[in-house]
Amino acid sequence: MAQLDRPGGYMDGIVRVRFAPSPTGYLHIGGARTALFNWLYARHHGGVFILRIEDTDRERSTEEAINVIITAMRWLGLDWDEGPFRQMGRLPRYEEEARRLLETGKAYKCYCTPEELEERRKAALARKETPKYDRRCASLSEAERLACEKKGLKPVIRFLCPDEGTTIINDLVKGEVSFENANLDDFIMVRADGIPTYNYAVVVDDHDMDITHVIRGDDHLSNTPRQILVYQALGYKIPEFGHLSMILGPDKTRLSKRHGATAVEAYRDEGYLPAALINYLALLGWGFEDQTIFDRQELIQKFGLEGVGKSPAVFDSTKLAWMNGVYIRELSVHELAGMMKPFLQRAGLAVEMYDDTWYNRLAEITRERLEKLGDIAELSSFFFHRVEYRPEAVEKVLKKEGVPDILRKTLEALSDTSFEFYSEPIEKRLRALVEETGLKAKFVFQPIRVAVTGRNISPPLFETIELLGREATLERLGEAIRLLEMAGNS
RNA sequence: GCCCCCAUCGUCUAGUGGCCUAGGACACAGCCCUUUCAAGGCUGCGGCGGGGAUUCGAAUUCCCCUGGGGGCACCA
């Protein structure tokens, strides 16, 4: 842990990081990436990963969202060592520290109403000026203050921001970033109802929880100088910061619901594997040599903030899908078989029709064809209900010259009960049939495929026939023949 | 409007002054394998945003421009 030996670092302490989502919706892909990087950083350094719920927005925070986030974190395997802590459970601490700031003159009460503020903000914008609080309440006399209180006005607490000086951040991923304090205004620390706002609460929390490294999204970079000023005013030790670039949609704007699924939950429901999502997310902003596929242990072992890039990354769902396919193929047949069932069931297919042996076989023949577990339903639905002949398959394959004859011969060959109904003997019989007709294999096999599956695309034919079983296969062959006879083909 | 960040193939990235005629992965195209679709193998297509400067030598350092992103709430 040599890299802890840096100025402002923590020479002897262990790494303590946190993920601090606000429970206002789902766990967003971007949030998951932030959580992952924090988790990897903690695990790599043998540190502590803390989960903290930032629920000071009473309007938007919900219990439901907290559960959704926790469920998603667990599903991803991002286990935390402390928490979940909730800011709403820490109100007395914020009050205590706010009082200290008030007493030392580093904060003041402000009686301006939201309406007044909004009006002045608009006016400033109209004058093409930068909206900034004019600090009028900072110089309120005791008498004026009392008058406001008498009118029933509830004050907010504002942080008195120094108007000179420069605040410099030595960001672990961005490098040195500096801000002029003069550009910062006296932001609201505590609302009129006594609940702290983000920029204030986050400082007290990170201090109280002994956070050594604040790893979070880029969108917080411009908040950081305000927070550093609070750290200083409170006499706290300043942690290290590492700001991760945003994840963008294909149109290069910040990834949002407009771009499709952004909730981790949605990926789970479509049949993405946690290992694949983790692997993909790790690569969004981080890289290690030429490697693409990393298992969890490798990620922990190789992860470091030095490897994190500064530029934003576009979320590429195509690559994620490919990667998920890679992970599906790495699953054992047994594991895959077990995972497939819920997806088939959810698609309304009668999963109880078959036994475990059958599902293992199904997994075997479909594993190379799945990108998402959810694909299994479409790929294998014909096993579960009677054939639905797809018009384009009928047109392109079945209506070809000589097809009824091929199907009749197939029916005959497979009606022979002197062999076990497994793919190998089935293949032997059908290849013999190909010999007999003198046709190219595909001219025989394609019609059979369409006849038994209803489509021109399916898993491998002989295995498919085996899984369908003799009875259903013969029935479907017969149905196809009848269909063609009725249509006048013979 | 003000402040901040970013800039290598379409996308994710390797690259930290010479090893780069810029490497890998996804996607795309072609070929091979093949009963379809996949998977797999091979080949190809494709990039250092522009302009200055430093240097014997810049993708790599500095400046400007351009482009993109983020922030400027009693949201986080």
Short mmCIF file of N, CA and C in Angstrom, two decimals, chain A residues 185 196 206:
data_model
loop_
_atom_site.label_atom_id
_atom_site.label_comp_id
_atom_site.label_asym_id
_atom_site.label_seq_id
_atom_site.Cartn_x
_atom_site.Cartn_y
_atom_site.Cartn_z
N ASP A 185 -20.76 30.89 -4.45
CA ASP A 185 -21.60 31.75 -3.62
C ASP A 185 -21.97 31.08 -2.31
N PRO A 196 -30.36 19.18 6.24
CA PRO A 196 -29.18 19.68 5.52
C PRO A 196 -29.26 19.40 4.02
N ASP A 206 -18.77 12.20 5.43
CA ASP A 206 -17.50 11.61 5.03
C ASP A 206 -16.46 11.76 6.14
#
